[in-house]
Coordinates of N, CA and C in Angstrom, one line a residue:
M17 N -6.3 -10.8 25.5 CA -5.9 -10.8 24.1 C -5.8 -9.3 23.6
K18 N -4.7 -8.9 23.0 CA -4.6 -7.6 22.5 C -5.5 -7.3 21.3
K19 N -6.3 -6.2 21.4 CA -7.1 -5.8 20.3 C -6.4 -5.0 19.2
D20 N -6.7 -5.2 18.0 CA -6.2 -4.4 16.9 C -6.7 -3.0 17.0
K21 N -5.8 -2.0 17.0 CA -6.2 -0.6 17.1 C -6.4 0.0 15.7
I22 N -7.5 0.7 15.5 CA -7.8 1.3 14.2 C -7.9 2.8 14.5
L23 N -7.2 3.5 13.6 CA -7.3 5.0 13.6 C -8.4 5.4 12.6
L24 N -9.5 5.9 13.0 CA -10.6 6.4 12.1 C -10.5 7.9 12.0
V25 N -10.3 8.4 10.8 CA -10.2 9.8 10.5 C -11.3 10.2 9.6
E26 N -12.3 10.9 10.1 CA -13.6 11.2 9.3 C -14.2 12.5 9.9
D27 N -14.4 13.5 9.0 CA -15.0 14.7 9.5 C -16.5 14.7 9.6
D28 N -17.2 13.8 9.1 CA -18.6 13.6 9.2 C -18.9 13.0 10.6
S29 N -19.3 13.8 11.6 CA -19.4 13.2 12.9 C -20.4 12.1 13.0
T30 N -21.5 12.2 12.3 CA -22.5 11.1 12.3 C -22.0 9.8 11.8
L31 N -21.3 9.8 10.6 CA -20.7 8.7 10.0 C -19.6 8.1 10.9
S32 N -18.8 9.0 11.5 CA -17.7 8.6 12.4 C -18.3 7.8 13.6
L33 N -19.4 8.3 14.2 CA -20.0 7.6 15.3 C -20.5 6.2 14.9
I34 N -21.1 6.1 13.7 CA -21.7 4.8 13.3 C -20.5 3.8 13.0
V35 N -19.5 4.3 12.4 CA -18.4 3.4 12.1 C -17.6 3.0 13.4
E36 N -17.4 4.0 14.2 CA -16.7 3.7 15.5 C -17.5 2.7 16.3
D37 N -18.8 2.8 16.4 CA -19.6 1.9 17.2 C -19.5 0.5 16.6
A38 N -19.6 0.4 15.2 CA -19.5 -0.9 14.6 C -18.2 -1.6 14.8
L39 N -17.1 -0.8 14.8 CA -15.8 -1.4 15.0 C -15.6 -1.9 16.4
I40 N -16.1 -1.1 17.4 CA -16.0 -1.5 18.8 C -16.8 -2.7 19.0
R41 N -18.0 -2.8 18.5 CA -18.8 -4.0 18.6 C -18.1 -5.3 18.0
E42 N -17.3 -5.1 17.0 CA -16.5 -6.2 16.4 C -15.2 -6.5 17.1
G43 N -15.0 -5.8 18.2 CA -13.8 -6.1 19.0 C -12.5 -5.3 18.7
F44 N -12.7 -4.2 18.0 CA -11.5 -3.4 17.7 C -11.4 -2.3 18.8
D45 N -10.2 -1.8 19.0 CA -9.9 -0.6 19.7 C -9.8 0.5 18.7
V46 N -10.6 1.6 19.0 CA -10.8 2.6 18.0 C -10.4 4.0 18.6
V47 N -9.6 4.7 17.8 CA -9.3 6.1 18.1 C -9.7 7.0 17.0
C48 N -10.3 8.1 17.2 CA -11.0 8.9 16.2 C -10.4 10.3 16.1
A49 N -10.4 10.8 14.8 CA -10.0 12.2 14.6 C -10.9 12.8 13.5
S50 N -11.1 14.1 13.5 CA -12.1 14.7 12.6 C -11.4 15.4 11.5
N51 N -10.0 15.4 11.4 CA -9.3 16.0 10.3 C -7.9 15.4 10.2
G52 N -7.3 15.7 9.1 CA -6.0 15.1 8.8 C -4.9 15.5 9.8
E53 N -4.9 16.7 10.3 CA -3.9 17.2 11.2 C -4.0 16.4 12.5
K54 N -5.3 16.2 13.0 CA -5.5 15.5 14.3 C -5.2 14.0 14.0
G55 N -5.5 13.5 12.8 CA -5.2 12.1 12.5 C -3.7 11.8 12.6
L56 N -3.0 12.7 12.0 CA -1.5 12.6 12.0 C -1.0 12.6 13.4
E57 N -1.5 13.5 14.3 CA -1.1 13.6 15.7 C -1.4 12.3 16.4
L58 N -2.6 11.8 16.2 CA -3.0 10.5 16.9 C -2.3 9.3 16.4
F59 N -1.9 9.3 15.1 CA -1.1 8.2 14.6 C 0.2 8.1 15.4
R60 N 0.8 9.3 15.5 CA 2.1 9.3 16.2 C 2.0 8.9 17.7
E61 N 0.8 9.2 18.3 CA 0.6 9.0 19.7 C 0.2 7.5 20.0
T62 N -0.6 6.9 19.1 CA -1.2 5.7 19.4 C -0.7 4.5 18.7
N63 N 0.1 4.7 17.6 CA 0.7 3.6 16.8 C -0.4 2.5 16.4
P64 N -1.4 2.9 15.7 CA -2.4 1.9 15.3 C -2.0 0.8 14.3
E65 N -2.7 -0.3 14.3 CA -2.5 -1.4 13.4 C -3.0 -1.0 12.0
M66 N -4.0 -0.1 11.9 CA -4.6 0.2 10.6 C -5.2 1.6 10.7
I67 N -5.3 2.2 9.5 CA -5.9 3.5 9.3 C -7.1 3.4 8.4
V68 N -8.2 4.0 8.8 CA -9.4 4.1 7.9 C -9.7 5.7 7.9
A69 N -9.6 6.2 6.7 CA -9.6 7.7 6.6 C -10.4 8.2 5.4
D70 N -11.1 9.3 5.7 CA -11.8 10.0 4.6 C -10.8 10.7 3.7
V71 N -11.1 11.1 2.5 CA -10.2 11.8 1.7 C -10.4 13.3 1.8
M72 N -11.7 13.8 1.7 CA -11.9 15.2 1.8 C -12.2 15.6 3.2
M73 N -11.2 16.3 3.8 CA -11.3 16.8 5.2 C -10.7 18.2 5.3
P74 N -11.2 18.9 6.4 CA -10.6 20.3 6.6 C -9.2 20.2 7.2
K75 N -8.5 21.3 7.1 CA -7.1 21.5 7.6 C -6.1 20.7 6.8
M76 N -6.3 19.3 6.8 CA -5.4 18.5 6.0 C -6.2 17.3 5.4
D77 N -6.1 17.1 4.1 CA -6.9 16.0 3.5 C -6.3 14.7 3.8
G78 N -7.0 13.6 3.5 CA -6.6 12.3 3.7 C -5.3 11.9 2.9
F79 N -5.2 12.4 1.7 CA -4.0 12.1 0.9 C -2.8 12.7 1.5
E80 N -2.8 13.9 2.0 CA -1.6 14.5 2.6 C -1.3 13.8 3.9
M81 N -2.3 13.5 4.7 CA -2.0 12.8 5.9 C -1.3 11.5 5.7
V82 N -1.8 10.7 4.8 CA -1.2 9.4 4.5 C 0.1 9.5 3.9
R83 N 0.3 10.5 3.0 CA 1.6 10.7 2.5 C 2.7 11.0 3.6
L84 N 2.3 11.7 4.6 CA 3.3 12.0 5.7 C 3.4 10.7 6.5
I85 N 2.4 10.0 6.8 CA 2.5 8.8 7.6 C 3.4 7.8 6.8
R86 N 3.2 7.7 5.5 CA 4.0 6.7 4.8 C 5.5 6.9 4.9
Q87 N 5.9 8.1 5.2 CA 7.4 8.4 5.3 C 8.0 7.7 6.6
V88 N 7.1 7.4 7.5 CA 7.6 6.8 8.8 C 7.1 5.4 9.0
A89 N 6.0 5.1 8.3 CA 5.3 3.8 8.5 C 4.8 3.3 7.1
P90 N 5.7 2.7 6.3 CA 5.3 2.3 5.0 C 4.4 1.1 4.9
A91 N 4.3 0.3 6.0 CA 3.6 -1.0 5.9 C 2.2 -1.0 6.6
V92 N 1.9 0.1 7.4 CA 0.6 0.1 8.1 C -0.5 0.1 7.0
P93 N -1.5 -0.8 7.1 CA -2.6 -0.8 6.1 C -3.5 0.5 6.2
V94 N -3.8 1.0 5.0 CA -4.6 2.2 4.9 C -5.8 1.9 4.0
L95 N -7.0 2.3 4.5 CA -8.2 2.1 3.7 C -8.9 3.5 3.6
F96 N -9.1 4.0 2.4 CA -9.7 5.3 2.2 C -11.3 5.2 2.1
L97 N -12.0 6.1 2.8 CA -13.4 6.3 2.5 C -13.5 7.5 1.7
T98 N -14.2 7.3 0.5 CA -14.2 8.5 -0.4 C -15.6 8.6 -1.1
A99 N -16.0 9.8 -1.2 CA -17.2 10.1 -2.0 C -16.8 10.4 -3.5
R100 N -15.5 10.5 -3.7 CA -15.0 10.8 -5.0 C -15.1 9.6 -5.9
T101 N -15.5 9.8 -7.2 CA -15.6 8.7 -8.1 C -14.7 8.7 -9.2
A102 N -14.0 9.8 -9.4 CA -13.1 10.0 -10.5 C -11.9 9.0 -10.4
L103 N -11.5 8.3 -11.5 CA -10.4 7.4 -11.4 C -9.1 8.0 -11.0
D104 N -8.9 9.3 -11.4 CA -7.7 9.9 -11.0 C -7.5 10.0 -9.5
D105 N -8.6 10.2 -8.8 CA -8.5 10.3 -7.3 C -8.2 9.0 -6.7
V106 N -8.8 7.9 -7.2 CA -8.5 6.6 -6.8 C -7.0 6.2 -7.0
V107 N -6.6 6.6 -8.2 CA -5.2 6.4 -8.6 C -4.2 7.1 -7.7
K108 N -4.5 8.3 -7.4 CA -3.7 9.1 -6.4 C -3.6 8.5 -5.1
G109 N -4.7 8.0 -4.6 CA -4.7 7.3 -3.3 C -3.8 6.1 -3.3
F110 N -3.8 5.3 -4.3 CA -3.0 4.1 -4.4 C -1.5 4.5 -4.5
E111 N -1.2 5.5 -5.3 CA 0.1 5.9 -5.5 C 0.8 6.5 -4.2
I112 N 0.1 7.0 -3.3 CA 0.7 7.5 -2.1 C 0.7 6.4 -1.0
G113 N 0.2 5.2 -1.4 CA 0.4 4.1 -0.4 C -0.9 3.5 0.2
A114 N -2.1 3.9 -0.3 CA -3.3 3.3 0.2 C -3.3 1.8 -0.2
N115 N -4.0 1.0 0.6 CA -4.1 -0.4 0.3 C -5.4 -0.8 -0.3
D116 N -6.4 0.0 0.0 CA -7.8 -0.2 -0.5 C -8.6 1.0 -0.3
Y117 N -9.8 1.1 -1.0 CA -10.7 2.2 -0.8 C -12.1 1.7 -0.9
I118 N -13.0 2.4 -0.3 CA -14.4 2.1 -0.4 C -15.2 3.4 -0.6
R119 N -16.1 3.3 -1.6 CA -16.9 4.5 -1.9 C -18.1 4.7 -1.0
K120 N -18.4 5.9 -0.6 CA -19.6 6.3 0.1 C -20.7 6.4 -0.9
P121 N -22.0 6.0 -0.5 CA -22.3 5.3 0.8 C -21.9 3.9 0.7
F122 N -21.6 3.3 1.8 CA -21.2 1.9 1.8 C -21.9 1.1 3.0
Q123 N -21.9 -0.2 2.8 CA -22.5 -1.0 3.9 C -21.4 -1.3 4.9
I124 N -21.8 -1.2 6.2 CA -20.9 -1.5 7.3 C -20.2 -2.9 7.2
L125 N -21.0 -3.9 6.8 CA -20.5 -5.2 6.6 C -19.4 -5.3 5.6
E126 N -19.5 -4.6 4.5 CA -18.5 -4.5 3.5 C -17.2 -3.9 4.1
L127 N -17.4 -2.8 4.8 CA -16.2 -2.2 5.4 C -15.5 -3.1 6.4
L128 N -16.3 -3.8 7.2 CA -15.6 -4.8 8.1 C -14.9 -5.9 7.4
V129 N -15.5 -6.4 6.3 CA -14.8 -7.4 5.6 C -13.5 -6.9 5.0
R130 N -13.5 -5.7 4.4 CA -12.3 -5.1 3.9 C -11.2 -4.9 5.0
I131 N -11.6 -4.4 6.1 CA -10.7 -4.2 7.2 C -10.0 -5.5 7.7
R132 N -10.8 -6.5 7.9 CA -10.3 -7.8 8.4 C -9.3 -8.4 7.3
A133 N -9.6 -8.2 6.1 CA -8.8 -8.7 5.0 C -7.4 -8.0 5.0
L134 N -7.4 -6.7 5.2 CA -6.2 -5.9 5.2 C -5.4 -6.3 6.4
L135 N -6.0 -6.4 7.6 CA -5.3 -6.7 8.8 C -4.7 -8.1 8.7
K136 N -5.4 -9.1 8.1 CA -4.8 -10.4 7.9 C -3.6 -10.4 7.0
R137 N -3.8 -9.7 5.9 CA -2.6 -9.6 5.0 C -1.4 -8.9 5.6
S138 N -1.7 -7.9 6.4 CA -0.6 -7.2 7.1 C 0.1 -8.1 8.1
S139 N -0.7 -8.9 8.9 CA 0.0 -9.7 9.9 C 0.8 -10.8 9.2
Q140 N 0.3 -11.3 8.1 CA 1.1 -12.3 7.4 C 2.4 -11.7 6.8
G141 N 2.3 -10.5 6.3 CA 3.5 -9.8 5.7 C 4.5 -9.5 6.8
A142 N 4.0 -9.2 8.0 CA 4.9 -8.8 9.1 C 5.8 -10.0 9.5
A143 N 5.2 -11.2 9.3 CA 5.9 -12.4 9.7 C 7.0 -12.8 8.7
E144 N 7.0 -12.1 7.6 CA 8.0 -12.4 6.6 C 9.2 -11.5 6.7
E145 N 10.4 -11.9 6.2 CA 11.6 -11.1 6.3 C 11.4 -9.9 5.4
S146 N 11.6 -8.7 6.0 CA 11.4 -7.5 5.2 C 12.7 -7.0 4.5
R147 N 13.8 -7.6 4.8 CA 15.0 -7.3 4.1 C 15.4 -8.5 3.2
L148 N 15.6 -8.2 1.9 CA 15.9 -9.3 0.9 C 17.1 -8.9 0.1
S149 N 17.9 -9.8 -0.2 CA 19.1 -9.6 -1.1 C 19.2 -10.5 -2.2
L150 N 19.5 -10.0 -3.4 CA 19.8 -10.8 -4.6 C 20.9 -10.1 -5.3
G151 N 21.9 -10.9 -5.7 CA 23.1 -10.4 -6.4 C 23.7 -9.3 -5.6
D152 N 23.9 -8.1 -6.3 CA 24.5 -7.0 -5.7 C 23.4 -6.0 -5.2
C153 N 22.2 -6.4 -5.1 CA 21.1 -5.6 -4.6 C 20.5 -6.1 -3.3
S154 N 20.0 -5.1 -2.5 CA 19.3 -5.5 -1.3 C 18.2 -4.5 -1.1
L155 N 17.0 -5.1 -0.7 CA 15.8 -4.3 -0.5 C 15.5 -4.3 0.9
D156 N 15.3 -3.1 1.5 CA 14.7 -2.9 2.8 C 13.3 -2.4 2.7
F157 N 12.4 -3.3 2.7 CA 11.0 -2.9 2.5 C 10.4 -1.9 3.5
A158 N 10.8 -2.1 4.8 CA 10.3 -1.3 5.8 C 10.7 0.2 5.6
S159 N 11.9 0.5 5.2 CA 12.3 1.8 4.9 C 12.1 2.3 3.5
Q160 N 11.7 1.4 2.6 CA 11.4 1.7 1.2 C 12.7 2.2 0.5
R161 N 13.8 1.4 0.6 CA 15.0 1.7 0.0 C 15.6 0.5 -0.7
I162 N 16.2 0.7 -1.8 CA 17.0 -0.4 -2.4 C 18.4 0.0 -2.6
K163 N 19.3 -0.9 -2.2 CA 20.7 -0.6 -2.3 C 21.2 -1.4 -3.5
I164 N 21.8 -0.7 -4.5 CA 22.4 -1.4 -5.7 C 23.8 -1.1 -5.8
G165 N 24.7 -2.1 -5.6 CA 26.1 -1.8 -5.4 C 26.4 -0.9 -4.3
K166 N 27.0 0.2 -4.5 CA 27.3 1.1 -3.4 C 26.3 2.3 -3.3
G167 N 25.3 2.3 -4.2 CA 24.3 3.3 -4.2 C 23.0 2.9 -3.6
T168 N 22.2 3.9 -3.1 CA 20.9 3.6 -2.4 C 19.9 4.5 -3.1
I169 N 18.7 3.9 -3.4 CA 17.6 4.6 -4.1 C 16.4 4.6 -3.2
E170 N 15.8 5.8 -3.0 CA 14.5 5.9 -2.2 C 13.4 5.4 -3.2
L171 N 12.5 4.6 -2.7 CA 11.4 4.0 -3.5 C 10.1 4.6 -3.0
S172 N 9.1 4.6 -4.0 CA 7.8 4.9 -3.6 C 7.2 3.6 -3.0
H173 N 6.1 3.7 -2.3 CA 5.5 2.5 -1.7 C 5.2 1.5 -2.7
T174 N 4.6 1.9 -3.9 CA 4.2 1.0 -4.9 C 5.5 0.3 -5.5
E175 N 6.5 1.1 -5.7 CA 7.8 0.5 -6.3 C 8.3 -0.5 -5.3
A176 N 8.3 -0.2 -4.0 CA 8.8 -1.2 -3.0 C 8.0 -2.5 -3.0
V177 N 6.7 -2.4 -3.2 CA 5.8 -3.6 -3.2 C 6.2 -4.4 -4.4
I178 N 6.3 -3.8 -5.6 CA 6.7 -4.6 -6.8 C 8.0 -5.2 -6.7
I179 N 9.0 -4.5 -6.2 CA 10.4 -5.1 -6.1 C 10.4 -6.2 -5.0
D180 N 9.6 -6.0 -4.0 CA 9.5 -7.1 -2.9 C 9.0 -8.4 -3.5
E181 N 7.9 -8.3 -4.4 CA 7.3 -9.4 -5.0 C 8.3 -10.1 -5.9
L182 N 9.0 -9.3 -6.7 CA 10.0 -9.9 -7.7 C 11.2 -10.5 -7.0
F183 N 11.6 -9.9 -5.9 CA 12.8 -10.4 -5.1 C 12.4 -11.8 -4.5
R184 N 11.1 -12.0 -4.2 CA 10.7 -13.2 -3.5 C 10.6 -14.4 -4.5
H185 N 10.7 -14.0 -5.8 CA 10.5 -15.0 -6.9 C 11.6 -14.8 -8.0
P186 N 12.9 -14.9 -7.6 CA 13.9 -14.7 -8.6 C 13.9 -15.8 -9.6
N187 N 14.2 -15.4 -10.9 CA 14.2 -16.3 -12.0 C 12.9 -17.0 -12.3
E188 N 11.8 -16.4 -11.8 CA 10.5 -17.0 -12.0 C 9.7 -15.9 -12.7
V189 N 8.7 -16.3 -13.5 CA 7.8 -15.3 -14.1 C 6.7 -14.9 -13.1
V190 N 6.7 -13.6 -12.8 CA 5.6 -13.1 -11.9 C 4.6 -12.4 -12.8
E191 N 3.4 -13.0 -12.7 CA 2.3 -12.5 -13.6 C 1.9 -11.0 -13.3
A192 N 1.6 -10.3 -14.3 CA 1.2 -8.9 -14.1 C 0.0 -8.8 -13.2
K193 N -0.9 -9.7 -13.3 CA -2.1 -9.7 -12.5 C -1.8 -10.0 -11.0
T194 N -0.8 -10.7 -10.8 CA -0.3 -11.0 -9.4 C 0.1 -9.6 -8.8
L195 N 0.9 -8.9 -9.5 CA 1.4 -7.6 -9.0 C 0.3 -6.6 -8.8
M196 N -0.7 -6.6 -9.8 CA -1.8 -5.7 -9.6 C -2.7 -6.0 -8.4
Y197 N -2.9 -7.3 -8.2 CA -3.6 -7.7 -7.0 C -2.9 -7.2 -5.7
R198 N -1.6 -7.4 -5.7 CA -0.9 -7.0 -4.5 C -0.9 -5.5 -4.3
I199 N -0.9 -4.7 -5.3 CA -0.8 -3.3 -5.2 C -2.2 -2.7 -5.0
W200 N -3.2 -3.1 -5.9 CA -4.5 -2.5 -6.0 C -5.7 -3.4 -5.6
Q201 N -5.4 -4.6 -5.2 CA -6.4 -5.6 -4.9 C -7.4 -5.9 -6.0
N202 N -6.9 -5.7 -7.2 CA -7.7 -6.1 -8.4 C -6.8 -6.1 -9.6
D203 N -7.2 -6.8 -10.7 CA -6.4 -6.8 -11.9 C -7.1 -6.1 -13.0
D204 N -7.8 -5.0 -12.7 CA -8.5 -4.1 -13.7 C -7.5 -3.8 -14.8
Y205 N -8.0 -3.9 -16.0 CA -7.2 -3.6 -17.2 C -6.7 -2.2 -17.2
N206 N -7.5 -1.3 -16.6 CA -7.0 0.1 -16.6 C -5.8 0.3 -15.8
N207 N -5.5 -0.6 -14.9 CA -4.2 -0.5 -14.1 C -3.0 -1.0 -14.8
L208 N -3.2 -1.7 -15.9 CA -2.0 -2.3 -16.5 C -1.0 -1.3 -17.0
N209 N -1.5 -0.2 -17.7 CA -0.5 0.8 -18.1 C 0.2 1.4 -17.0
R210 N -0.5 1.6 -15.9 CA 0.1 2.2 -14.7 C 1.2 1.2 -14.2
L211 N 0.9 0.0 -14.2 CA 1.9 -1.0 -13.7 C 3.2 -1.0 -14.7
H212 N 2.9 -0.9 -16.0 CA 4.0 -0.8 -16.9 C 4.9 0.4 -16.6
G213 N 4.3 1.6 -16.2 CA 5.0 2.7 -15.9 C 5.9 2.5 -14.7
F214 N 5.4 1.8 -13.7 CA 6.3 1.5 -12.5 C 7.4 0.6 -12.9
I215 N 7.1 -0.4 -13.7 CA 8.1 -1.4 -14.1 C 9.2 -0.7 -14.9
H216 N 8.8 0.3 -15.7 CA 9.8 1.1 -16.5 C 10.8 1.8 -15.6
K217 N 10.3 2.4 -14.5 CA 11.2 3.1 -13.6 C 12.1 2.1 -12.8
I218 N 11.5 0.9 -12.4 CA 12.3 -0.1 -11.7 C 13.4 -0.6 -12.6
R219 N 13.1 -0.8 -13.9 CA 14.1 -1.3 -14.8 C 15.2 -0.4 -14.9
K220 N 14.9 0.9 -14.9 CA 16.0 2.0 -14.9 C 16.9 1.9 -13.6
Y221 N 16.2 1.7 -12.5 CA 17.0 1.5 -11.3 C 17.9 0.3 -11.4
L222 N 17.4 -0.8 -11.8 CA 18.2 -2.1 -11.9 C 19.2 -2.1 -13.0
S223 N 19.2 -1.1 -13.9 CA 20.2 -1.0 -14.9 C 21.6 -0.7 -14.3
K224 N 21.6 -0.2 -13.1 CA 22.8 0.0 -12.3 C 23.4 -1.3 -11.7
S225 N 22.6 -2.3 -11.7 CA 23.0 -3.6 -11.2 C 23.9 -4.4 -12.2
S226 N 24.9 -5.1 -11.7 CA 25.7 -5.9 -12.6 C 25.2 -7.4 -12.5
S227 N 24.2 -7.7 -11.7 CA 23.8 -9.1 -11.6 C 22.3 -9.3 -11.8
L228 N 21.5 -8.3 -11.9 CA 20.1 -8.5 -12.0 C 19.6 -7.8 -13.3
Q229 N 18.6 -8.5 -13.9 CA 18.0 -7.9 -15.1 C 16.5 -8.2 -15.1
L230 N 15.7 -7.1 -15.2 CA 14.2 -7.3 -15.2 C 13.7 -7.5 -16.7
I231 N 13.2 -8.6 -16.9 CA 12.8 -9.0 -18.3 C 11.3 -9.0 -18.4
N232 N 10.8 -8.4 -19.5 CA 9.4 -8.4 -19.8 C 9.0 -9.8 -20.5
I233 N 8.0 -10.5 -19.9 CA 7.5 -11.7 -20.6 C 6.2 -11.3 -21.2
R234 N 6.3 -11.1 -22.5 CA 5.1 -10.5 -23.2 C 3.8 -11.2 -23.0
G235 N 2.8 -10.4 -22.6 CA 1.5 -10.9 -22.4 C 1.3 -11.7 -21.1
I236 N 2.3 -11.8 -20.3 CA 2.2 -12.6 -19.1 C 2.6 -11.7 -17.9
G237 N 3.9 -11.3 -17.9 CA 4.4 -10.6 -16.7 C 5.8 -10.3 -16.8
Y238 N 6.6 -10.5 -15.7 CA 8.0 -10.1 -15.7 C 8.8 -11.1 -14.9
K239 N 10.1 -11.2 -15.3 CA 11.0 -12.1 -14.6 C 12.2 -11.3 -14.2
L240 N 12.6 -11.5 -12.9 CA 13.8 -10.9 -12.4 C 14.9 -11.9 -12.5
A241 N 15.8 -11.8 -13.5 CA 16.8 -12.8 -13.9 C 18.1 -12.4 -13.2
I242 N 18.7 -13.4 -12.6 CA 20.0 -13.3 -12.0 C 21.1 -13.7 -13.0
S243 N 21.9 -12.8 -13.4 CA 22.8 -13.0 -14.6 C 24.1 -13.7 -14.2
R244 N 24.3 -13.8 -12.9 CA 25.5 -14.6 -12.4 C 25.2 -15.2 -11.1
P245 N 25.9 -16.3 -10.7 CA 25.7 -17.0 -9.5 C 25.8 -16.0 -8.3
L246 N 24.9 -16.3 -7.3 CA 25.0 -15.5 -6.1 C 26.2 -15.8 -5.3

């Protein structure tokens, strides 16, 4: 049976050894790097199923490493290990495509639970069609692009996630908390304004469509309405 491969990028050698040992004992295949530059190199060489990365590292930090990885692999799960507690740092991590984060110090059991949850969600998502079409629009989630009429728009990871969820539920109300859970794994009220900001940008993109309209359902969520038959 093929083992899931995890890329662990952590500059604290003691913590790296502890986490590596725990992951191997749990049946994972683990490759390790001590900085973002080496992590990026190993990602390209080993094609892991998941990335667990520190934020603060020498040579290249975790944010920059993941930003570069997201350009070629928008769907691989990423979990950040971070000593930072400022909300802005957590927000930045999610905006460049992180799926989850855990603050140091942490319990190994909690880390393992988070990793298994992300891998399960990723495997379920991989089984679904990544290219979706509605009206005069088509979304390619893997490449993070949406084609509207004859034009193509490059999306951020978060924008692609939101549009994917809306495309899977046309003419249905998608609750704001559903979107927040899919993006940030929680429905913290502090994330609501951020979600509104992404929705505003997506509504501007869809204004170029002759068949789709993104409607705000006040106090609940959003509906992607098809204004003419497919």
